[in-house]
mmCIF file of C-alpha atoms and ligand atoms in Angstrom:
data_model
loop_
_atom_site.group_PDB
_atom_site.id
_atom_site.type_symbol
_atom_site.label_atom_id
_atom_site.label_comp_id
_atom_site.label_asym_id
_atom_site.label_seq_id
_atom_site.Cartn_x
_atom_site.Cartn_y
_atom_site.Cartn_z
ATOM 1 C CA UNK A 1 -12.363 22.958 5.423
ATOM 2 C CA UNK A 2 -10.415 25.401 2.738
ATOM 3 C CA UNK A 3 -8.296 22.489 1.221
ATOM 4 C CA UNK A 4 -11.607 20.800 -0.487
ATOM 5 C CA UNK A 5 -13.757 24.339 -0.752
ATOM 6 C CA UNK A 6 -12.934 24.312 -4.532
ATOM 7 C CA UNK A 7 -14.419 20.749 -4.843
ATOM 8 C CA UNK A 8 -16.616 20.599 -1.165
ATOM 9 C CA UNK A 9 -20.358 20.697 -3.402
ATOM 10 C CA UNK A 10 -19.497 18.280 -5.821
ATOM 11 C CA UNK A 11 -18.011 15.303 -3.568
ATOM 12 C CA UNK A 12 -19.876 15.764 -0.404
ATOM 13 C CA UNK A 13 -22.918 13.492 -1.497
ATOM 14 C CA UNK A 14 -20.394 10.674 -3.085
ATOM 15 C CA UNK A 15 -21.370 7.156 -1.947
ATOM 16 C CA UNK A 16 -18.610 4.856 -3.626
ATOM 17 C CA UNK A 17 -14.937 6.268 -2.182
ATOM 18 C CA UNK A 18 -11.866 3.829 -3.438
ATOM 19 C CA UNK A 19 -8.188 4.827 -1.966
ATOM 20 C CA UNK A 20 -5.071 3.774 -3.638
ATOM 21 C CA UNK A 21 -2.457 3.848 -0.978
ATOM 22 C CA UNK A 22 1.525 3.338 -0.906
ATOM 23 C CA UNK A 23 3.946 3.886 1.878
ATOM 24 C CA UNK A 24 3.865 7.552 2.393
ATOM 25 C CA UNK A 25 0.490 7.022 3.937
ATOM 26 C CA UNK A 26 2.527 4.865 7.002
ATOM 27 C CA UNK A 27 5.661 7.653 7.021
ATOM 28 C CA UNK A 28 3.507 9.602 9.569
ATOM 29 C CA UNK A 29 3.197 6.232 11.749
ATOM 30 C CA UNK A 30 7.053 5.933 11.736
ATOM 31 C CA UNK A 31 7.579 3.663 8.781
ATOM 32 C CA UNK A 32 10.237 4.274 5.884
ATOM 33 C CA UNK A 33 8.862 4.905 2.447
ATOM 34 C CA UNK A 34 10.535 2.685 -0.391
ATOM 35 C CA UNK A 35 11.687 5.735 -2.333
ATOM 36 C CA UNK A 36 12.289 8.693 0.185
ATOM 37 C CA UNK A 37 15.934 9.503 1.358
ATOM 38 C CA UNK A 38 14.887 6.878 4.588
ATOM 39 C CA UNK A 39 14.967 3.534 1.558
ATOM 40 C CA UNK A 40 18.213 2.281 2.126
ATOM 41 C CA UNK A 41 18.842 -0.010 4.866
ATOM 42 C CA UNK A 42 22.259 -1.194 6.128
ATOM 43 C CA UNK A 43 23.412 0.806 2.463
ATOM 44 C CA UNK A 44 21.256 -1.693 0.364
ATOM 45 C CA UNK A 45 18.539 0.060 -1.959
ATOM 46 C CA UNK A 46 15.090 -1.333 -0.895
ATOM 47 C CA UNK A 47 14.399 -1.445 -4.615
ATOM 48 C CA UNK A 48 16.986 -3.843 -4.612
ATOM 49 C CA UNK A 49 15.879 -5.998 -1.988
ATOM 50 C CA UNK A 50 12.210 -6.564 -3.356
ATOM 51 C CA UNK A 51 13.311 -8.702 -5.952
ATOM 52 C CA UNK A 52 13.145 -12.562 -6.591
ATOM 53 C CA UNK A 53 17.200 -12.174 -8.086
ATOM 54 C CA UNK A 54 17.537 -10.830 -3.906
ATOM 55 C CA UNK A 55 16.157 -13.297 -2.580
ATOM 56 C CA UNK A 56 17.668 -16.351 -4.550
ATOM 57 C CA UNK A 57 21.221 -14.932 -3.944
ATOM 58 C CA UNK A 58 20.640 -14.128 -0.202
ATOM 59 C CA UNK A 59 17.481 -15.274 1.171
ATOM 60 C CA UNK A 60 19.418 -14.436 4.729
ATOM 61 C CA UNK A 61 19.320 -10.673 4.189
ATOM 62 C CA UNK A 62 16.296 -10.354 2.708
ATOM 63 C CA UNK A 63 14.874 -12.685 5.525
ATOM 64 C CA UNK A 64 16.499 -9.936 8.345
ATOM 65 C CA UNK A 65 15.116 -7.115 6.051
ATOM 66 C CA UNK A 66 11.525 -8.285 6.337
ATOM 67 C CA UNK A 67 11.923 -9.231 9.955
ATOM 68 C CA UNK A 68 13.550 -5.919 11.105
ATOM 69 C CA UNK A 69 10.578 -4.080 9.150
ATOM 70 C CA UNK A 70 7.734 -6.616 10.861
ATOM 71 C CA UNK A 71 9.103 -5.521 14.331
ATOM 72 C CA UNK A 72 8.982 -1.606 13.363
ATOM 73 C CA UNK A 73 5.411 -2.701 11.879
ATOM 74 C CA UNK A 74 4.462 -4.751 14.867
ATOM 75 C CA UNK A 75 5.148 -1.541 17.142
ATOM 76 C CA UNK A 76 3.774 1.132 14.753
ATOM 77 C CA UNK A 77 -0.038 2.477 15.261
ATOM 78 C CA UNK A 78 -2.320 3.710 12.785
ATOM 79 C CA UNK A 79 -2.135 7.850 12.733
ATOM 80 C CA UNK A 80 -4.719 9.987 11.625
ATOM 81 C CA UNK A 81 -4.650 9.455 8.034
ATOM 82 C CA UNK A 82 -5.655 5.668 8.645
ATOM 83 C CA UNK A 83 -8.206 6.420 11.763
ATOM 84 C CA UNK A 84 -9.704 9.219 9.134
ATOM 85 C CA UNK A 85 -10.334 6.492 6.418
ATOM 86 C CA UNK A 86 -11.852 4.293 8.480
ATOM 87 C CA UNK A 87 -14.003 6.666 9.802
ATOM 88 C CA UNK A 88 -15.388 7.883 6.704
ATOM 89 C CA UNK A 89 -17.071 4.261 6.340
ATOM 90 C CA UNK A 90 -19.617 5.949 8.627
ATOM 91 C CA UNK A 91 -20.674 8.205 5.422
ATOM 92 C CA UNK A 92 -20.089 6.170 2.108
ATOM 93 C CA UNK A 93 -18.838 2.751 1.034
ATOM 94 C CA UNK A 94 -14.984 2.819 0.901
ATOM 95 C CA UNK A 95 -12.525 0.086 -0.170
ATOM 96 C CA UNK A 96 -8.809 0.522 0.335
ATOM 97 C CA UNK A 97 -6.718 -0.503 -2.445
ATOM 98 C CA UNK A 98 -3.120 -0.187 -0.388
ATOM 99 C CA UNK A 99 0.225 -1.088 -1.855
ATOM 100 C CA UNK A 100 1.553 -1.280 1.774
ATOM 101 C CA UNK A 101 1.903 -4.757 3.633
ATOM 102 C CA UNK A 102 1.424 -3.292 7.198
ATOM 103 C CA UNK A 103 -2.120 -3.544 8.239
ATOM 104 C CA UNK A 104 -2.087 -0.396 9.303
ATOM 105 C CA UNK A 105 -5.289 0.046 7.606
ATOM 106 C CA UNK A 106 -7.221 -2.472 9.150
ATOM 107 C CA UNK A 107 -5.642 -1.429 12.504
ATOM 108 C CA UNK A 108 -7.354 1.372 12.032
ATOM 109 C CA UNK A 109 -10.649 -0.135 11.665
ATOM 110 C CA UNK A 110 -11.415 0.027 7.907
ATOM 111 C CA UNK A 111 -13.187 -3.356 7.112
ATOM 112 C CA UNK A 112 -12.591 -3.484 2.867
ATOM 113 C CA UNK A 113 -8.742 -3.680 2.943
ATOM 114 C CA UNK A 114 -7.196 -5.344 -0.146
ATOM 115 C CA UNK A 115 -3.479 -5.939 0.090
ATOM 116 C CA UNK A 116 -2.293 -5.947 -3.586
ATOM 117 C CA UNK A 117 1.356 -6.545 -2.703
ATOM 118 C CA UNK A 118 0.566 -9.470 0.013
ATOM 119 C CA UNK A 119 1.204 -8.778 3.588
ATOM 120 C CA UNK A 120 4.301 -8.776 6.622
ATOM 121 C CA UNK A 121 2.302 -11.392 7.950
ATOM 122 C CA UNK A 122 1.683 -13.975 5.560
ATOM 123 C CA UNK A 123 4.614 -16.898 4.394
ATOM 124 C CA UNK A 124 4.566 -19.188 1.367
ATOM 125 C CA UNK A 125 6.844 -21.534 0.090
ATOM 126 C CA UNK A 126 9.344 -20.500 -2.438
ATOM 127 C CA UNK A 127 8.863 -24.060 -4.236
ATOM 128 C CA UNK A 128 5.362 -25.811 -3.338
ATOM 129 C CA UNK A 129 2.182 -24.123 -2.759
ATOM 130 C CA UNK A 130 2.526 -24.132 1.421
ATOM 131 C CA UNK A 131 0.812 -20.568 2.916
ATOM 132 C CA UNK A 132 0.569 -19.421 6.246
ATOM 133 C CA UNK A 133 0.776 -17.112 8.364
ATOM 134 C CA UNK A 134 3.414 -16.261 10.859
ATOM 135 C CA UNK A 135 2.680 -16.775 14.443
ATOM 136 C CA UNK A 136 6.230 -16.735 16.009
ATOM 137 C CA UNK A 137 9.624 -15.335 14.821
ATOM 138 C CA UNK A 138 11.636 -18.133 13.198
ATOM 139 C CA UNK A 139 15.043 -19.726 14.766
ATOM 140 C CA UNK A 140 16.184 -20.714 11.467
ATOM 141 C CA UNK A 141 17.110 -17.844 9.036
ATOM 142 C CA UNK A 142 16.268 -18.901 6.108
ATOM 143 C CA UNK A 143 13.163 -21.179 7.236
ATOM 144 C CA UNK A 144 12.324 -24.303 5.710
ATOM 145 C CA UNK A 145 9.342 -25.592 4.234
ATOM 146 C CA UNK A 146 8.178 -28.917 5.287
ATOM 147 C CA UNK A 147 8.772 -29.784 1.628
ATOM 148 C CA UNK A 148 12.925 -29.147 2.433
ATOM 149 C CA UNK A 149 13.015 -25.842 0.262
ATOM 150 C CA UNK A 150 13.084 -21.952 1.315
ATOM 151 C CA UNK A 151 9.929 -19.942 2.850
ATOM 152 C CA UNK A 152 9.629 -17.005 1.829
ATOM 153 C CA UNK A 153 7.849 -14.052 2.484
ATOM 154 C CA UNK A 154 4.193 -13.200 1.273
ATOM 155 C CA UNK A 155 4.595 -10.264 -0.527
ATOM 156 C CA UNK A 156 4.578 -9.345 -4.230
ATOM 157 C CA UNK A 157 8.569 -8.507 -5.356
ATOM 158 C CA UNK A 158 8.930 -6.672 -8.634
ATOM 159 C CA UNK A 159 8.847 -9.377 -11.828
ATOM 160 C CA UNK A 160 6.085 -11.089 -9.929
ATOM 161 C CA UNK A 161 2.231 -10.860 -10.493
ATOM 162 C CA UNK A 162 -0.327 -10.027 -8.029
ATOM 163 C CA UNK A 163 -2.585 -12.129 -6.857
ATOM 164 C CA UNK A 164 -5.243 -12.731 -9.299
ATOM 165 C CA UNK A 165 -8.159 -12.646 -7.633
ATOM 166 C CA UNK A 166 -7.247 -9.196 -5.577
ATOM 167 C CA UNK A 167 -6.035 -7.755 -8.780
ATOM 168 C CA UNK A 168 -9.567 -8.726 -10.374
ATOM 169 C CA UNK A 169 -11.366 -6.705 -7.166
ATOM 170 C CA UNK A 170 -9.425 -3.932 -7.298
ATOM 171 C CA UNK A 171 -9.722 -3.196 -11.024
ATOM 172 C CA UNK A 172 -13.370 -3.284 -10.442
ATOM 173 C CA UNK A 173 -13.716 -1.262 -7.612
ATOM 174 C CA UNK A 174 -11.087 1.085 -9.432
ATOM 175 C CA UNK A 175 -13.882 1.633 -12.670
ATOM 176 C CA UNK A 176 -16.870 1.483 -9.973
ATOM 177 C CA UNK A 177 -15.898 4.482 -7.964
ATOM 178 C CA UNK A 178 -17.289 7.869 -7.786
ATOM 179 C CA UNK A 179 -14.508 9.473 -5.839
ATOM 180 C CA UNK A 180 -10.795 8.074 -5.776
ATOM 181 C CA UNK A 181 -8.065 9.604 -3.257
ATOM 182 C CA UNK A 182 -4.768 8.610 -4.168
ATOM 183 C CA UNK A 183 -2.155 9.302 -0.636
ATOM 184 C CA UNK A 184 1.044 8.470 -0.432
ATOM 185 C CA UNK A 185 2.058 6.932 -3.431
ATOM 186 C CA UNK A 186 4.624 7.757 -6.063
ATOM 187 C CA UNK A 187 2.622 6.002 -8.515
ATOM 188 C CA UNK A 188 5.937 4.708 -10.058
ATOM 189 C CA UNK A 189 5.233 0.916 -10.015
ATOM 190 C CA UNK A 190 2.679 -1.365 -12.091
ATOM 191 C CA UNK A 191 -0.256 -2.057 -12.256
ATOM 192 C CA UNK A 192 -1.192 -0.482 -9.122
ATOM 193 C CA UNK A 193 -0.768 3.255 -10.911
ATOM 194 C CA UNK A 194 -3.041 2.211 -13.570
ATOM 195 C CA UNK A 195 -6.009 2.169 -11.144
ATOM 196 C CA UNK A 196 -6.452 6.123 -11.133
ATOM 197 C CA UNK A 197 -7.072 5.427 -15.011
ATOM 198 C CA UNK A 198 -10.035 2.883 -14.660
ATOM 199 C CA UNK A 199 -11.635 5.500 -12.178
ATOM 200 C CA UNK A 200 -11.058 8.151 -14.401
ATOM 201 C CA UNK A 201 -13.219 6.183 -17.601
ATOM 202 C CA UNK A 202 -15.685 6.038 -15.017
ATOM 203 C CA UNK A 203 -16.105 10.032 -14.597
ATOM 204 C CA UNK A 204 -14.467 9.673 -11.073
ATOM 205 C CA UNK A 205 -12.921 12.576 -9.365
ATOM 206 C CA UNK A 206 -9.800 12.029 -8.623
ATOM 207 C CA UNK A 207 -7.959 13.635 -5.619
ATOM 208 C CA UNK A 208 -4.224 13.284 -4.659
ATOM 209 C CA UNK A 209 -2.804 13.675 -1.282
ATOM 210 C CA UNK A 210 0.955 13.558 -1.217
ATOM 211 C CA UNK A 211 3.643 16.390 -0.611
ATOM 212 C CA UNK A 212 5.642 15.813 -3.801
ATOM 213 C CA UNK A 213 4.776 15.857 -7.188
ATOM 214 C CA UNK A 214 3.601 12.171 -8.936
ATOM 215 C CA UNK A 215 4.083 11.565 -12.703
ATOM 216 C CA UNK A 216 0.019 11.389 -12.489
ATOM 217 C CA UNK A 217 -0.384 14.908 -10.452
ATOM 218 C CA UNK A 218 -1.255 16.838 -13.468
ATOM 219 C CA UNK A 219 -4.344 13.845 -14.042
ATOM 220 C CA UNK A 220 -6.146 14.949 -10.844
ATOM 221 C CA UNK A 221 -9.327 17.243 -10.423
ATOM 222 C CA UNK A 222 -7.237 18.330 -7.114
ATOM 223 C CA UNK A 223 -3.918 17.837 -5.614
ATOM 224 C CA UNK A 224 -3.504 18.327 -1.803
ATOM 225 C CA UNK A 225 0.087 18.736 -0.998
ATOM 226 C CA UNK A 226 0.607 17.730 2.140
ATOM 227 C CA UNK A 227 0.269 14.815 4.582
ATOM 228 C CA UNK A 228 -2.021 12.300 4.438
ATOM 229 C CA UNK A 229 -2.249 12.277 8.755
ATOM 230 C CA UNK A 230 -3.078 16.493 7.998
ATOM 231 C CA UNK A 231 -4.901 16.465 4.543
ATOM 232 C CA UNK A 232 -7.453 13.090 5.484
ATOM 233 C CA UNK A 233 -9.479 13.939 8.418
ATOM 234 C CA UNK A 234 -10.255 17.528 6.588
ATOM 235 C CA UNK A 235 -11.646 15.510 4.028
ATOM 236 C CA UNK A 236 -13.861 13.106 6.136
ATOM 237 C CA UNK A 237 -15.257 16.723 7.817
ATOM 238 C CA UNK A 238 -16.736 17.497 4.256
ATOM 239 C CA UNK A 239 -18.575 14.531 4.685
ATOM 240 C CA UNK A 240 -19.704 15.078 8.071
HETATM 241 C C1 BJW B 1 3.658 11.076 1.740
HETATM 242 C C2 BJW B 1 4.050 11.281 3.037
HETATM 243 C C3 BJW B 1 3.033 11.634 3.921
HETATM 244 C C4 BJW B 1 5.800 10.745 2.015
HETATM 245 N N1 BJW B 1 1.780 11.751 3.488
HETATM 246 N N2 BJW B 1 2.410 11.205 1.327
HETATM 247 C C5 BJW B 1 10.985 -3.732 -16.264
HETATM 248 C C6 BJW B 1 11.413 -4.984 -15.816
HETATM 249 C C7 BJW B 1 10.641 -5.774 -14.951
HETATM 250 C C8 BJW B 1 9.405 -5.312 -14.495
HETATM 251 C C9 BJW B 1 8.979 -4.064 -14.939
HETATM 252 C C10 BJW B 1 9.747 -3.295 -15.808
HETATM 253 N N3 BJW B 1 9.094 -2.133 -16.068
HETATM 254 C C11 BJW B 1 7.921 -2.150 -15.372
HETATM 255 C C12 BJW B 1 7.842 -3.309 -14.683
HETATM 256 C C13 BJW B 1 6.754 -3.722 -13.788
HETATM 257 C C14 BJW B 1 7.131 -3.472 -12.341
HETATM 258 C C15 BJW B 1 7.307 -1.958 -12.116
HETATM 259 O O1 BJW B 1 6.345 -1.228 -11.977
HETATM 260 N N4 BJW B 1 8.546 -1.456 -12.082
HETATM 261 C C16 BJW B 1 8.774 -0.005 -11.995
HETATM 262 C C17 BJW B 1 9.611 0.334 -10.749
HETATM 263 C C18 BJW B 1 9.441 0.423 -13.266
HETATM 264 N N5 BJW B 1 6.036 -4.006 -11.573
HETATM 265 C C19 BJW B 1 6.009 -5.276 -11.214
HETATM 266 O O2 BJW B 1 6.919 -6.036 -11.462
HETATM 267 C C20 BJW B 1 4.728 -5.746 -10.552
HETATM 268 N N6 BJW B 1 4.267 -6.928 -11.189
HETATM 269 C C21 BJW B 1 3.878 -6.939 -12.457
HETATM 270 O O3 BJW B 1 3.868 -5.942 -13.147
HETATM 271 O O4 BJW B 1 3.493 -8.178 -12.920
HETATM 272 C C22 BJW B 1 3.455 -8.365 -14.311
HETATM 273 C C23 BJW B 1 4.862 -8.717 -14.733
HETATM 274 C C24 BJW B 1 5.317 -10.001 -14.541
HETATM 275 C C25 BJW B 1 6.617 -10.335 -14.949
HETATM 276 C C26 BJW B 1 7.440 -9.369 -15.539
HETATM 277 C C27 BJW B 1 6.968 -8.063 -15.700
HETATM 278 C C28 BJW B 1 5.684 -7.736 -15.293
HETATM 279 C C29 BJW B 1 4.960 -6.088 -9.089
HETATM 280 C C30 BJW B 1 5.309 -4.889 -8.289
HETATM 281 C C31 BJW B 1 5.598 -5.312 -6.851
HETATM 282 C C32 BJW B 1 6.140 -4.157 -6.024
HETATM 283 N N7 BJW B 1 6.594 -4.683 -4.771
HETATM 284 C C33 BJW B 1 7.007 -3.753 -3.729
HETATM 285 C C34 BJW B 1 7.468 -4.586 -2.486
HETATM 286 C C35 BJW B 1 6.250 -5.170 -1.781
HETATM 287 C C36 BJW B 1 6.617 -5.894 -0.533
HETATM 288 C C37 BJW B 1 7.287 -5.011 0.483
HETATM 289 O O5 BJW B 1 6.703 -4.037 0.973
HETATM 290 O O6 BJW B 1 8.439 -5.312 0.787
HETATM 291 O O7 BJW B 1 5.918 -2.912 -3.375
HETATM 292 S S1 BJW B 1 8.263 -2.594 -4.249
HETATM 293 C C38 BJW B 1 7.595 -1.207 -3.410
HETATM 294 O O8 BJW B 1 7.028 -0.221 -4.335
HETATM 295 C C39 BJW B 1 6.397 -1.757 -2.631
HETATM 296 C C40 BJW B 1 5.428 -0.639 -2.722
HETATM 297 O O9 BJW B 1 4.129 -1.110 -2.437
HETATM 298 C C41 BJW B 1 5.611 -0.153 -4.129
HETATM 299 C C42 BJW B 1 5.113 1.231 -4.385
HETATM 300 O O10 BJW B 1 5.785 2.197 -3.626
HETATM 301 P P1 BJW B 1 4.966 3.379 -2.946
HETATM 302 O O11 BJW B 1 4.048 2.836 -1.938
HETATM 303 O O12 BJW B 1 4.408 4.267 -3.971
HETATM 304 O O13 BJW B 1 6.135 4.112 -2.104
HETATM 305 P P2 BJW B 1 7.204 5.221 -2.582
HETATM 306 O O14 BJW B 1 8.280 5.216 -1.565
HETATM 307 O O15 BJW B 1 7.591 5.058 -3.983
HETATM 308 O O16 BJW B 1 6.393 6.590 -2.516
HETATM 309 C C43 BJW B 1 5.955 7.161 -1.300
HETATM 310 C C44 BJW B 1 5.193 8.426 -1.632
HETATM 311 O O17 BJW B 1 4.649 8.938 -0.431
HETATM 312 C C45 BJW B 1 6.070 9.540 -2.228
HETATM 313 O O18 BJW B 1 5.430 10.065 -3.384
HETATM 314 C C46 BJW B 1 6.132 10.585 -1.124
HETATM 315 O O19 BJW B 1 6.184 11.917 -1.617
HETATM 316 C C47 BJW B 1 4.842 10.341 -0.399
HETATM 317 N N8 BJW B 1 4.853 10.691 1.003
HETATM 318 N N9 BJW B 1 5.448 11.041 3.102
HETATM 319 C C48 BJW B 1 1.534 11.516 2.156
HETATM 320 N N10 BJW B 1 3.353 11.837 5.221
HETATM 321 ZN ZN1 ZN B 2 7.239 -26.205 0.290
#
């Protein structure tokens, strides 16, 4: 239990846990972070590819981009960063605030999962206001709505807005918490890093799990660095 002795007394009793979550969370389960040397695929920048410009001027590729990444998804299992989370429901409320679109999360078990960047699972139309979700691979590449234009993937692509309604959760779960661990996310992208800042008026501790340095590391009561699938279960056993 050394990596939390410095902050062990003052967390252990903490009922209200929020985690803000990004990719490097999932790296340990054999999926690529966005930003890591692994974020180019077939020499395109992934940055590049989560875009609305990307997908108007080649819905194709982005369409094989997601596809290739829900069948790496599909295969992937939870490791013990996710099962460690989930687990710690046993001790305190916790709600997940992930950037990630794998459902990794609530593989794991964890039962307050909100998706803030939309999920591998979910379709909309590019035109009308279709959703669903997708049961079987598509034989079309780009698929069509029933409407005649473009599906698209469910996700939130930079230039975008989130949903409303998750955004509105997450805020206030963000200025509700007691304790917020932040794993495996550079923080880079709006609004998500602005949730450490709503826990933070609230007098939350804030912890950070990730191996590199963040622009918000020097914000945090502690910084862990190292994995989330090494760092998380030490934390649930100062719960325990
Ligand atoms: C480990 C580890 C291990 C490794 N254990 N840790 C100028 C123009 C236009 C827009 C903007 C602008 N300036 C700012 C904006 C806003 C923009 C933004 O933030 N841009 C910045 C890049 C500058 N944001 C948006 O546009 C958002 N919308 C918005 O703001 O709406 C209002 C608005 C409307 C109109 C105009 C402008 C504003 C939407 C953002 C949507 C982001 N979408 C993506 C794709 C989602 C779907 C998909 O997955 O395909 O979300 S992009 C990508 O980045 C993805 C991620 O969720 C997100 C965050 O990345 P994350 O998770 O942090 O991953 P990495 O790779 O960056 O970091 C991994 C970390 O893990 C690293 O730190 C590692 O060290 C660590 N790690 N292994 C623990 N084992
Ligand atoms: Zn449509």
């Amino acid at each position: 239990m050394k990596m939390f002795e410095s902050i062990k007394e003052q967390i252990k009793d903490i009922k209200k846990i929020v985690f803000v979550t990004g990719a490097g969370i999932s790296q340990e389960s054999g999926i690529p972070t966005f930003r890591g040397k692994d974020g180019l695929w077939r020499n395109h920048d992934a940055m590049k590819l989560a875009t609305i410009d990307a997908f108007y001027n080649n819905p194709k590729l982005v369409w094989e981009w997601y596809n290739e990444r829900r069948e790496n998804i599909f295969a992937a299992q939870p490791n013990l960063g996710h099962k460690a989370i989930a687990e710690l429901e046993k001790f305190a409320e916790v709600i997940i605030l992930t950037q990630n679109i794998d459902g990794l999360h609530q593989k794991a078990g964890s039962s307050k999962v909100l998706e803030l960047h939309g999920s591998i699972v979910k379709i909309k139309c590019s035109v009308c206001d279709f959703k669903d979700e997708m049961i079987t691979e598509f034989s079309e590449i780009p698929p069509l709505c029933k409407c005649g234009n473009i599906l698209r993937p469910g996700v939130v692509w930079f230039g975008e807005s989130l949903p409303q309604d998750v955004w509105q959760k997450a805020m206030i779960a963000a200025s509700e918490c007691d304790l917020m661990v932040i794993a495996g996310t550079s923080l880079v992208v709006s609004p998500a890093n602005i949730l450490p800042i709503y826990a933070k008026q609230n007098n939350a501790i804030l912890i950070e799990v990730n191996p590199e340095n963040t622009e918000m590391s020097s914000e945090m009561d502690l910084v862990i660095r190292n994995t989330s699938a090494i760092t998380l279960p030490e934390l649930v056993s100062v719960f325990n």
